[in-house]
């Protein structure tokens, strides 16, 4: 594996984006990962304030009409390579807002999602397991290319 | 030729490696204070390598040349300071007359490069961050320079760093006197502001400005800025060690003593950072121009009385 990729997997900086209709519970569970009990800084993960600094785009909530252009814009602005992670039932399939007039499409129809973390809300353990899955996935895809 | 070698070894290699290790220390101590485990030892190095491999984006409407040149301006100036300080510590007579003034000038340039980069990046949040940084520079430079006058006065009105070191070799460290201790405290707080750490991190304010002046930087340019900040975490405490504790002494037991002094300064900085809330910009300005400037003036008066 190249040095560049190894470094990327060891220090993923996360930009947290709420794509519209979230009940905020997923967002709170994400903040839980930073607390002493789970402490994801052990693995080099930190939350950053700007998409330009990020390696991981973490999305929560169901995508609304208003937010769709903004999500697309943010995805375009992110420096590549970027990993998109969808957290929570809302971001996966719109959850209980499935029938809503305001949520016409799920998130993965708009931007390519790499990892799905189900749950309403997912536990912090599940979120960490999801990140591990993302890392495994990238490693596997590189082996395939070889 | 030999100057270029010094520049690369002292200016870049030592400052970068020690600075990154110190920024690990900073993160680790912060984590321990918050009852967390904290990042592994090589984390800052990994971050820099990762950022170097990412895409460099230039925002639409930004002034390209200023945007790309300002990180280089910052890192080169901090490298020059580091070279000068390392040379002066090893051979006190080697540098030129007035190098203290040069060091003081070059220590402002990293902040200036952040201001330039922020204004050049055509982003409202970056502009606010840059303007706050500018006010902060205006605020802390006054007490900083007044407090630097104390070692100058003590060692008989010399503006050569080497002679200040020689004076301390003969008469003991400057921090041992009343005026020296007072100005050491002032410089410590100004260093906190120069490094942009917590009570004075208004310019970067993650929670309100989302990264402040550096918001539009990505990839290698951000890596250079991060490296510059790490190097400042080495250079500024090193400057304080030279001015107040008599510099690094490379012989036996004295080396351990100076090393303890250096690490002590860093730990003090980290502890101040972790036990204080962020000040507003007007509070910071009032703090530096009010109590700090008065204390610095008192320190100068004490120094001229010989205390
Ligand atoms: S998935 Fe559940 S917890 Fe998460 S935002 Fe949606 S409704 Fe809230």
CSV table of C-alpha atoms and ligand atoms in Angstrom, one decimal:
chain,number,residue,atom,x,y,z
A,1,UNK,CA,0.0,0.0,0.0
A,2,UNK,CA,1.3,3.5,-0.8
A,3,UNK,CA,2.4,5.8,2.0
A,4,UNK,CA,-0.2,8.3,1.0
A,5,UNK,CA,-3.1,5.9,1.5
A,6,UNK,CA,-1.6,4.5,4.7
A,7,UNK,CA,-1.5,8.0,6.1
A,8,UNK,CA,-5.1,8.6,5.0
A,9,UNK,CA,-6.4,5.6,6.8
A,10,UNK,CA,-4.5,6.5,10.0
A,11,UNK,CA,-5.7,10.1,10.2
A,12,UNK,CA,-9.2,10.5,8.8
A,13,UNK,CA,-10.5,14.0,9.6
A,14,UNK,CA,-14.3,14.1,9.8
A,15,UNK,CA,-16.6,16.8,8.6
A,16,UNK,CA,-20.1,16.3,10.1
A,17,UNK,CA,-23.0,17.4,8.0
A,18,UNK,CA,-26.7,17.2,8.9
A,19,UNK,CA,-28.4,17.0,5.5
A,20,UNK,CA,-31.7,18.5,6.6
A,21,UNK,CA,-34.4,16.6,8.5
A,22,UNK,CA,-32.6,14.9,11.4
A,23,UNK,CA,-34.0,14.7,14.9
A,24,UNK,CA,-30.5,15.5,16.2
A,25,UNK,CA,-30.2,12.2,17.9
A,26,UNK,CA,-27.7,10.8,15.5
A,27,UNK,CA,-25.7,14.0,15.8
A,28,UNK,CA,-25.5,13.5,19.6
A,29,UNK,CA,-24.4,9.9,19.2
A,30,UNK,CA,-21.6,11.1,16.9
A,31,UNK,CA,-20.4,13.6,19.5
A,32,UNK,CA,-20.5,10.6,22.0
A,33,UNK,CA,-17.7,9.0,20.0
A,34,UNK,CA,-15.4,11.9,21.1
A,35,UNK,CA,-16.1,11.5,24.8
A,36,UNK,CA,-13.6,9.7,27.2
A,37,UNK,CA,-15.5,6.5,27.0
A,38,UNK,CA,-14.9,5.9,23.2
A,39,UNK,CA,-12.3,8.6,22.4
A,40,UNK,CA,-11.8,8.1,18.6
A,41,UNK,CA,-8.8,10.5,18.7
A,42,UNK,CA,-6.9,7.3,19.6
A,43,UNK,CA,-7.3,6.4,15.9
A,44,UNK,CA,-6.4,9.8,14.7
A,45,UNK,CA,-9.9,10.9,14.0
A,46,UNK,CA,-10.8,14.5,14.7
A,47,UNK,CA,-13.9,16.6,13.9
A,48,UNK,CA,-12.9,19.6,11.6
A,49,UNK,CA,-14.9,22.7,11.0
A,50,UNK,CA,-14.4,23.1,7.3
A,51,UNK,CA,-15.1,20.6,4.4
A,52,UNK,CA,-11.7,21.7,2.8
A,53,UNK,CA,-9.9,20.0,5.7
A,54,UNK,CA,-11.9,16.8,5.7
A,55,UNK,CA,-11.3,13.2,4.5
A,56,UNK,CA,-14.6,11.8,5.6
A,57,UNK,CA,-18.0,13.4,5.0
A,58,UNK,CA,-20.4,12.2,7.7
A,59,UNK,CA,-24.1,12.6,6.8
A,60,UNK,CA,-27.0,12.3,9.2
A,61,UNK,CA,-30.7,13.0,8.7
A,62,UNK,CA,-33.0,12.6,5.7
A,63,UNK,CA,-32.2,14.7,2.7
A,64,UNK,CA,-34.6,17.6,2.1
A,65,UNK,CA,-35.4,19.5,-1.0
A,66,UNK,CA,-33.7,22.6,0.3
A,67,UNK,CA,-30.5,20.8,1.3
A,68,UNK,CA,-30.0,18.8,-1.9
A,69,UNK,CA,-28.1,21.5,-3.8
A,70,UNK,CA,-26.0,22.3,-0.8
A,71,UNK,CA,-25.0,18.6,-0.3
A,72,UNK,CA,-24.0,18.4,-3.9
A,73,UNK,CA,-22.0,21.6,-3.6
A,74,UNK,CA,-20.2,20.4,-0.5
A,75,UNK,CA,-19.4,17.1,-2.1
A,76,UNK,CA,-17.9,18.9,-5.1
A,77,UNK,CA,-15.9,21.2,-2.8
A,78,UNK,CA,-14.3,18.4,-0.8
A,79,UNK,CA,-10.7,17.7,-1.6
A,80,UNK,CA,-10.5,14.2,-3.1
A,81,UNK,CA,-10.1,11.4,-2.1
A,82,UNK,CA,-13.2,11.6,0.2
A,83,UNK,CA,-15.2,8.9,1.9
A,84,UNK,CA,-18.9,9.5,2.4
A,85,UNK,CA,-20.5,7.8,5.5
A,86,UNK,CA,-24.3,7.8,6.0
A,87,UNK,CA,-25.2,7.5,9.7
A,88,UNK,CA,-28.7,6.6,10.9
A,89,UNK,CA,-31.9,5.2,9.3
A,90,UNK,CA,-32.8,8.7,8.0
A,91,UNK,CA,-29.7,9.1,5.9
A,92,UNK,CA,-30.0,5.5,4.6
A,93,UNK,CA,-33.6,5.3,3.5
A,94,UNK,CA,-35.3,8.5,4.8
A,95,UNK,CA,-36.6,6.4,7.8
A,96,UNK,CA,-39.9,7.6,9.1
A,97,UNK,CA,-39.9,10.6,6.7
A,98,UNK,CA,-40.2,8.1,3.7
A,99,UNK,CA,-43.7,9.5,2.7
A,100,UNK,CA,-42.9,13.1,3.3
A,101,UNK,CA,-43.4,15.7,0.5
A,102,UNK,CA,-40.1,17.2,1.4
A,103,UNK,CA,-37.8,14.2,1.0
A,104,UNK,CA,-38.1,13.1,-2.6
A,105,UNK,CA,-34.8,11.0,-2.8
A,106,UNK,CA,-32.6,9.2,-0.4
A,107,UNK,CA,-29.0,10.5,0.1
A,108,UNK,CA,-27.3,7.8,-2.0
A,109,UNK,CA,-29.2,8.8,-5.2
A,110,UNK,CA,-27.5,12.2,-4.9
A,111,UNK,CA,-23.9,11.5,-3.9
A,112,UNK,CA,-22.0,8.2,-3.8
A,113,UNK,CA,-22.1,6.8,-0.3
A,114,UNK,CA,-19.3,4.4,0.7
A,115,UNK,CA,-20.5,3.1,4.1
A,116,UNK,CA,-23.9,2.8,5.6
A,117,UNK,CA,-24.4,2.7,9.4
A,118,UNK,CA,-28.0,1.6,10.2
A,119,UNK,CA,-29.8,2.3,13.5
A,120,UNK,CA,-32.1,4.9,14.9
A,121,UNK,CA,-29.8,6.2,16.3
A,122,UNK,CA,-26.8,3.9,15.9
A,123,UNK,CA,-24.8,3.3,19.0
A,124,UNK,CA,-21.3,4.8,19.2
A,125,UNK,CA,-19.9,1.2,19.0
A,126,UNK,CA,-21.8,0.8,15.7
A,127,UNK,CA,-20.4,4.0,14.3
A,128,UNK,CA,-16.9,3.0,15.2
A,129,UNK,CA,-17.5,-0.5,13.6
A,130,UNK,CA,-18.8,1.3,10.5
A,131,UNK,CA,-15.6,3.3,10.3
A,132,UNK,CA,-13.5,0.1,10.6
A,133,UNK,CA,-15.6,-1.3,7.7
A,134,UNK,CA,-14.8,1.8,5.6
A,135,UNK,CA,-11.1,1.3,6.2
A,136,UNK,CA,-11.3,-2.5,5.4
A,137,UNK,CA,-13.3,-1.6,2.2
A,138,UNK,CA,-10.6,0.7,1.0
A,139,UNK,CA,-7.9,-1.8,1.7
A,140,UNK,CA,-9.8,-4.5,-0.2
A,141,UNK,CA,-10.4,-2.3,-3.2
A,142,UNK,CA,-6.7,-1.5,-3.5
A,143,UNK,CA,-5.9,-5.3,-3.3
A,144,UNK,CA,-8.4,-5.9,-6.1
A,145,UNK,CA,-6.8,-3.3,-8.3
A,146,UNK,CA,-3.4,-5.1,-7.9
B,1,UNK,CA,27.2,26.7,1.3
B,2,UNK,CA,27.5,25.9,5.0
B,3,UNK,CA,24.8,28.5,5.7
B,4,UNK,CA,22.4,26.5,3.5
B,5,UNK,CA,23.3,23.4,5.5
B,6,UNK,CA,22.6,25.2,8.7
B,7,UNK,CA,19.3,26.4,7.3
B,8,UNK,CA,18.2,22.9,6.4
B,9,UNK,CA,19.4,21.1,9.5
B,10,UNK,CA,18.7,23.7,12.2
B,11,UNK,CA,15.9,25.6,10.5
B,12,UNK,CA,13.9,22.8,9.1
B,13,UNK,CA,14.8,19.3,10.3
B,14,UNK,CA,15.2,20.0,14.0
B,15,UNK,CA,12.4,22.5,14.2
B,16,UNK,CA,10.0,20.3,12.3
B,17,UNK,CA,10.7,17.0,14.1
B,18,UNK,CA,10.8,18.6,17.6
B,19,UNK,CA,7.8,20.8,16.8
B,20,UNK,CA,5.7,17.8,15.7
B,21,UNK,CA,6.7,15.8,18.7
B,22,UNK,CA,5.7,18.8,20.9
B,23,UNK,CA,2.4,19.1,19.2
B,24,UNK,CA,1.9,15.4,20.0
B,25,UNK,CA,2.7,16.2,23.6
B,26,UNK,CA,0.2,19.0,23.5
B,27,UNK,CA,-2.6,16.8,22.2
B,28,UNK,CA,-1.7,14.0,24.6
B,29,UNK,CA,-1.7,16.2,27.7
B,30,UNK,CA,-5.0,17.7,26.5
B,31,UNK,CA,-6.5,14.3,26.2
B,32,UNK,CA,-5.2,13.2,29.6
B,33,UNK,CA,-6.6,16.3,31.2
B,34,UNK,CA,-10.0,15.4,29.6
B,35,UNK,CA,-9.6,11.8,30.9
B,36,UNK,CA,-9.1,10.4,27.4
B,37,UNK,CA,-6.3,8.2,25.9
B,38,UNK,CA,-5.2,10.6,23.2
B,39,UNK,CA,-3.5,10.0,19.8
B,40,UNK,CA,-0.4,7.8,19.2
B,41,UNK,CA,3.1,9.3,19.1
B,42,UNK,CA,3.4,9.5,15.3
B,43,UNK,CA,0.0,11.1,14.8
B,44,UNK,CA,1.2,14.6,13.8
B,45,UNK,CA,3.6,13.2,11.3
B,46,UNK,CA,0.9,11.0,9.8
B,47,UNK,CA,-1.4,14.1,9.6
B,48,UNK,CA,1.2,16.1,7.7
B,49,UNK,CA,1.9,13.2,5.2
B,50,UNK,CA,-1.8,12.7,4.6
B,51,UNK,CA,-2.4,16.4,4.0
B,52,UNK,CA,0.5,16.5,1.5
B,53,UNK,CA,-1.2,13.7,-0.5
B,54,UNK,CA,-4.6,15.4,-0.8
B,55,UNK,CA,-6.0,17.7,-3.4
B,56,UNK,CA,-5.1,21.4,-3.4
B,57,UNK,CA,-8.2,23.5,-4.1
B,58,UNK,CA,-8.1,27.2,-4.9
B,59,UNK,CA,-11.4,28.9,-4.2
B,60,UNK,CA,-13.1,30.9,-7.0
B,61,UNK,CA,-12.4,34.6,-6.8
B,62,UNK,CA,-9.3,34.1,-4.6
B,63,UNK,CA,-6.1,35.9,-5.4
B,64,UNK,CA,-4.1,32.9,-6.4
B,65,UNK,CA,-0.5,34.1,-5.9
B,66,UNK,CA,-1.1,35.5,-2.4
B,67,UNK,CA,-3.2,32.5,-1.5
B,68,UNK,CA,-0.4,30.1,-2.4
B,69,UNK,CA,2.6,32.1,-1.3
B,70,UNK,CA,1.4,33.1,2.2
B,71,UNK,CA,2.0,29.6,3.8
B,72,UNK,CA,5.5,29.6,2.3
B,73,UNK,CA,6.2,33.1,3.7
B,74,UNK,CA,5.2,31.9,7.1
B,75,UNK,CA,7.2,28.7,7.1
B,76,UNK,CA,10.4,30.3,5.7
B,77,UNK,CA,10.3,33.1,8.3
B,78,UNK,CA,9.9,30.6,11.2
B,79,UNK,CA,12.8,28.5,9.7
B,80,UNK,CA,15.1,31.6,9.7
B,81,UNK,CA,14.3,32.3,13.3
B,82,UNK,CA,15.0,28.7,14.2
B,83,UNK,CA,18.3,28.7,12.4
B,84,UNK,CA,19.4,32.0,14.1
B,85,UNK,CA,18.4,30.7,17.6
B,86,UNK,CA,20.1,27.4,17.2
B,87,UNK,CA,23.3,29.0,15.8
B,88,UNK,CA,23.4,31.6,18.6
B,89,UNK,CA,22.9,28.9,21.3
B,90,UNK,CA,25.9,26.8,20.0
B,91,UNK,CA,28.3,29.6,19.0
B,92,UNK,CA,27.1,32.8,20.9
B,93,UNK,CA,29.6,35.0,19.0
B,94,UNK,CA,28.8,33.7,15.5
B,95,UNK,CA,25.8,35.9,14.7
B,96,UNK,CA,25.6,39.6,13.8
B,97,UNK,CA,24.8,42.7,15.9
B,98,UNK,CA,21.1,43.3,16.2
B,99,UNK,CA,19.9,39.8,15.6
B,100,UNK,CA,17.4,40.2,18.4
B,101,UNK,CA,15.5,42.8,16.3
B,102,UNK,CA,15.6,40.4,13.3
B,103,UNK,CA,14.2,37.6,15.4
B,104,UNK,CA,11.4,39.8,16.7
B,105,UNK,CA,10.5,40.9,13.2
B,106,UNK,CA,10.5,37.3,11.8
B,107,UNK,CA,8.3,36.1,14.7
B,108,UNK,CA,5.5,38.4,13.5
B,109,UNK,CA,5.6,37.1,10.0
B,110,UNK,CA,3.8,33.8,10.6
B,111,UNK,CA,0.8,35.7,12.0
B,112,UNK,CA,1.1,38.0,9.0
B,113,UNK,CA,1.1,35.1,6.6
B,114,UNK,CA,-2.1,33.8,8.3
B,115,UNK,CA,-3.7,37.2,7.8
B,116,UNK,CA,-2.6,37.4,4.2
B,117,UNK,CA,-3.9,33.9,3.5
B,118,UNK,CA,-7.2,34.6,5.2
B,119,UNK,CA,-7.9,37.8,3.2
B,120,UNK,CA,-6.7,36.2,-0.1
B,121,UNK,CA,-9.1,33.3,0.2
B,122,UNK,CA,-12.3,35.2,-0.6
B,123,UNK,CA,-14.4,33.7,2.2
B,124,UNK,CA,-16.3,35.8,4.7
B,125,UNK,CA,-15.4,33.6,7.7
B,126,UNK,CA,-11.8,33.6,6.7
B,127,UNK,CA,-11.9,37.4,6.5
B,128,UNK,CA,-13.4,37.7,10.0
B,129,UNK,CA,-10.7,35.3,11.2
B,130,UNK,CA,-7.9,37.3,9.6
B,131,UNK,CA,-9.2,40.6,10.9
B,132,UNK,CA,-9.4,39.1,14.4
B,133,UNK,CA,-5.8,37.8,14.0
B,134,UNK,CA,-4.7,41.3,13.0
B,135,UNK,CA,-6.3,42.9,16.1
B,136,UNK,CA,-4.7,40.2,18.2
B,137,UNK,CA,-1.2,41.0,16.7
B,138,UNK,CA,-1.7,44.7,17.5
B,139,UNK,CA,-2.8,43.7,21.1
B,140,UNK,CA,0.1,41.4,22.1
B,141,UNK,CA,3.0,43.0,20.3
B,142,UNK,CA,3.1,46.0,22.7
B,143,UNK,CA,3.6,44.1,26.0
B,144,UNK,CA,5.7,41.4,24.2
B,145,UNK,CA,8.3,44.0,23.0
B,146,UNK,CA,8.2,45.9,26.3
B,147,UNK,CA,8.9,42.6,28.2
B,148,UNK,CA,11.7,41.7,25.9
B,149,UNK,CA,13.4,45.0,26.9
B,150,UNK,CA,14.0,43.6,30.4
B,151,UNK,CA,16.7,41.0,29.4
B,152,UNK,CA,18.1,43.7,27.1
B,153,UNK,CA,18.4,46.2,30.0
B,154,UNK,CA,19.7,43.5,32.4
B,155,UNK,CA,22.6,42.5,30.2
B,156,UNK,CA,23.7,46.1,29.7
B,157,UNK,CA,21.7,47.4,26.7
B,158,UNK,CA,22.8,44.9,24.1
B,159,UNK,CA,20.6,43.8,21.2
B,160,UNK,CA,22.7,40.7,20.5
B,161,UNK,CA,21.2,37.4,21.6
B,162,UNK,CA,24.7,35.9,22.1
B,163,UNK,CA,25.6,38.6,24.6
B,164,UNK,CA,22.4,38.1,26.6
B,165,UNK,CA,23.4,34.4,26.7
B,166,UNK,CA,26.9,35.2,27.9
B,167,UNK,CA,25.5,37.6,30.6
B,168,UNK,CA,23.4,34.8,31.9
B,169,UNK,CA,26.3,32.4,31.8
B,170,UNK,CA,28.2,34.7,34.2
B,171,UNK,CA,25.4,36.1,36.4
B,172,UNK,CA,22.8,33.3,36.5
B,173,UNK,CA,19.5,33.1,34.6
B,174,UNK,CA,17.5,36.3,34.1
B,175,UNK,CA,14.3,34.6,35.5
B,176,UNK,CA,16.0,34.6,38.9
B,177,UNK,CA,15.5,38.4,39.4
B,178,UNK,CA,12.2,40.1,40.2
B,179,UNK,CA,11.9,42.0,36.9
B,180,UNK,CA,13.0,38.9,35.0
B,181,UNK,CA,10.3,36.7,36.6
B,182,UNK,CA,7.6,39.4,35.9
B,183,UNK,CA,8.5,39.7,32.3
B,184,UNK,CA,8.7,35.9,31.9
B,185,UNK,CA,5.0,35.7,32.9
B,186,UNK,CA,4.1,38.4,30.4
B,187,UNK,CA,6.0,36.7,27.6
B,188,UNK,CA,4.4,33.4,28.5
B,189,UNK,CA,0.9,34.9,28.0
B,190,UNK,CA,2.0,36.7,24.8
B,191,UNK,CA,3.4,33.4,23.5
B,192,UNK,CA,0.0,31.8,24.1
B,193,UNK,CA,-1.5,34.4,21.9
B,194,UNK,CA,1.2,34.1,19.3
B,195,UNK,CA,0.6,30.3,19.1
B,196,UNK,CA,-3.2,30.9,18.9
B,197,UNK,CA,-4.0,28.6,21.8
B,198,UNK,CA,-7.0,28.7,23.9
B,199,UNK,CA,-7.6,31.8,25.9
B,200,UNK,CA,-6.6,33.7,22.8
B,201,UNK,CA,-7.7,31.5,19.9
B,202,UNK,CA,-10.3,34.0,18.7
B,203,UNK,CA,-8.8,33.9,15.2
B,204,UNK,CA,-9.4,30.2,14.7
B,205,UNK,CA,-12.4,29.7,17.0
B,206,UNK,CA,-13.5,26.3,15.7
B,207,UNK,CA,-17.0,26.6,17.1
B,208,UNK,CA,-17.9,30.0,15.7
B,209,UNK,CA,-15.6,30.5,12.6
B,210,UNK,CA,-15.2,26.9,11.6
B,211,UNK,CA,-11.4,27.1,11.3
B,212,UNK,CA,-11.1,30.8,10.9
B,213,UNK,CA,-8.5,32.2,8.5
B,214,UNK,CA,-7.5,28.7,7.3
B,215,UNK,CA,-11.0,27.6,6.3
B,216,UNK,CA,-10.3,27.6,2.6
B,217,UNK,CA,-6.9,25.9,2.7
B,218,UNK,CA,-6.7,22.2,1.8
B,219,UNK,CA,-4.0,19.6,1.0
B,220,UNK,CA,-0.4,20.7,0.9
B,221,UNK,CA,-1.0,24.4,1.7
B,222,UNK,CA,-2.8,23.3,4.9
B,223,UNK,CA,0.0,20.9,5.6
B,224,UNK,CA,2.5,23.8,5.4
B,225,UNK,CA,0.4,25.9,7.8
B,226,UNK,CA,0.1,23.0,10.3
B,227,UNK,CA,3.8,22.4,10.1
B,228,UNK,CA,4.4,26.1,10.7
B,229,UNK,CA,2.2,26.0,13.8
B,230,UNK,CA,4.1,22.9,15.1
B,231,UNK,CA,7.4,24.6,14.4
B,232,UNK,CA,6.2,27.7,16.3
B,233,UNK,CA,5.4,25.4,19.2
B,234,UNK,CA,9.2,24.7,19.3
B,235,UNK,CA,10.6,28.0,18.4
B,236,UNK,CA,8.7,30.3,20.8
B,237,UNK,CA,9.4,28.3,24.0
B,238,UNK,CA,13.0,27.9,22.7
B,239,UNK,CA,13.3,31.7,22.4
B,240,UNK,CA,12.0,32.1,25.9
B,241,UNK,CA,14.5,29.5,27.2
B,242,UNK,CA,17.3,31.5,25.5
B,243,UNK,CA,16.1,34.9,26.8
B,244,UNK,CA,15.2,33.9,30.4
B,245,UNK,CA,16.7,30.5,31.3
B,246,UNK,CA,20.2,30.9,29.7
B,247,UNK,CA,19.6,28.7,26.7
B,248,UNK,CA,20.4,25.1,26.2
B,249,UNK,CA,23.6,23.9,27.9
B,250,UNK,CA,25.0,20.8,26.3
B,251,UNK,CA,27.3,19.6,29.1
B,252,UNK,CA,26.1,16.8,31.5
B,253,UNK,CA,23.8,17.8,34.3
B,254,UNK,CA,23.2,21.3,33.0
B,255,UNK,CA,21.7,19.8,29.9
B,256,UNK,CA,19.0,18.0,31.9
B,257,UNK,CA,18.3,21.2,33.8
B,258,UNK,CA,17.8,23.2,30.6
B,259,UNK,CA,15.7,20.4,29.1
B,260,UNK,CA,13.5,20.4,32.2
B,261,UNK,CA,13.1,24.2,31.9
B,262,UNK,CA,12.1,23.9,28.2
B,263,UNK,CA,9.6,21.1,28.8
B,264,UNK,CA,8.3,23.0,31.8
B,265,UNK,CA,7.4,26.0,29.6
B,266,UNK,CA,5.6,23.8,27.1
B,267,UNK,CA,3.6,22.1,29.9
B,268,UNK,CA,2.7,25.5,31.4
B,269,UNK,CA,1.4,26.6,28.0
B,270,UNK,CA,-0.7,23.4,27.6
B,271,UNK,CA,-2.1,23.7,31.1
B,272,UNK,CA,-3.1,27.3,30.6
B,273,UNK,CA,-4.7,26.2,27.3
B,274,UNK,CA,-6.7,23.5,29.0
B,275,UNK,CA,-8.0,25.4,32.0
B,276,UNK,CA,-9.3,28.6,30.4
B,277,UNK,CA,-12.3,29.5,28.3
B,278,UNK,CA,-11.9,31.6,25.1
B,279,UNK,CA,-11.8,35.4,25.5
B,280,UNK,CA,-13.7,37.7,23.1
B,281,UNK,CA,-11.4,39.8,20.9
B,282,UNK,CA,-12.2,43.0,22.8
B,283,UNK,CA,-11.5,41.3,26.1
B,284,UNK,CA,-8.1,40.0,24.7
B,285,UNK,CA,-7.3,43.6,23.5
B,286,UNK,CA,-8.2,45.1,26.9
B,287,UNK,CA,-6.2,42.4,28.7
B,288,UNK,CA,-3.0,43.0,26.7
B,289,UNK,CA,-3.2,46.8,26.6
B,290,UNK,CA,-4.3,47.1,30.2
B,291,UNK,CA,-2.8,44.9,32.9
B,292,UNK,CA,-0.1,43.3,30.7
B,293,UNK,CA,1.3,46.6,29.5
B,294,UNK,CA,1.2,48.1,33.0
B,295,UNK,CA,3.0,45.0,34.4
B,296,UNK,CA,5.6,45.2,31.6
B,297,UNK,CA,6.2,48.9,32.4
B,298,UNK,CA,6.7,48.0,36.0
B,299,UNK,CA,9.1,45.2,35.0
B,300,UNK,CA,11.2,47.7,33.0
B,301,UNK,CA,11.3,50.1,35.9
B,302,UNK,CA,12.4,47.3,38.2
B,303,UNK,CA,15.1,46.3,35.7
B,304,UNK,CA,16.4,49.8,35.4
B,305,UNK,CA,16.6,50.0,39.2
B,306,UNK,CA,18.7,46.8,39.0
B,307,UNK,CA,16.3,44.4,40.7
C,1,LIG,S1,-32.1,8.0,12.2
C,1,LIG,FE1,-33.5,8.2,13.9
C,1,LIG,S2,-32.2,9.1,15.5
C,1,LIG,FE2,-31.1,9.4,13.5
C,1,LIG,S3,-31.9,11.4,12.8
C,1,LIG,FE3,-33.2,9.9,12.0
C,1,LIG,S4,-34.9,9.7,13.4
C,1,LIG,FE4,-33.3,10.8,14.5
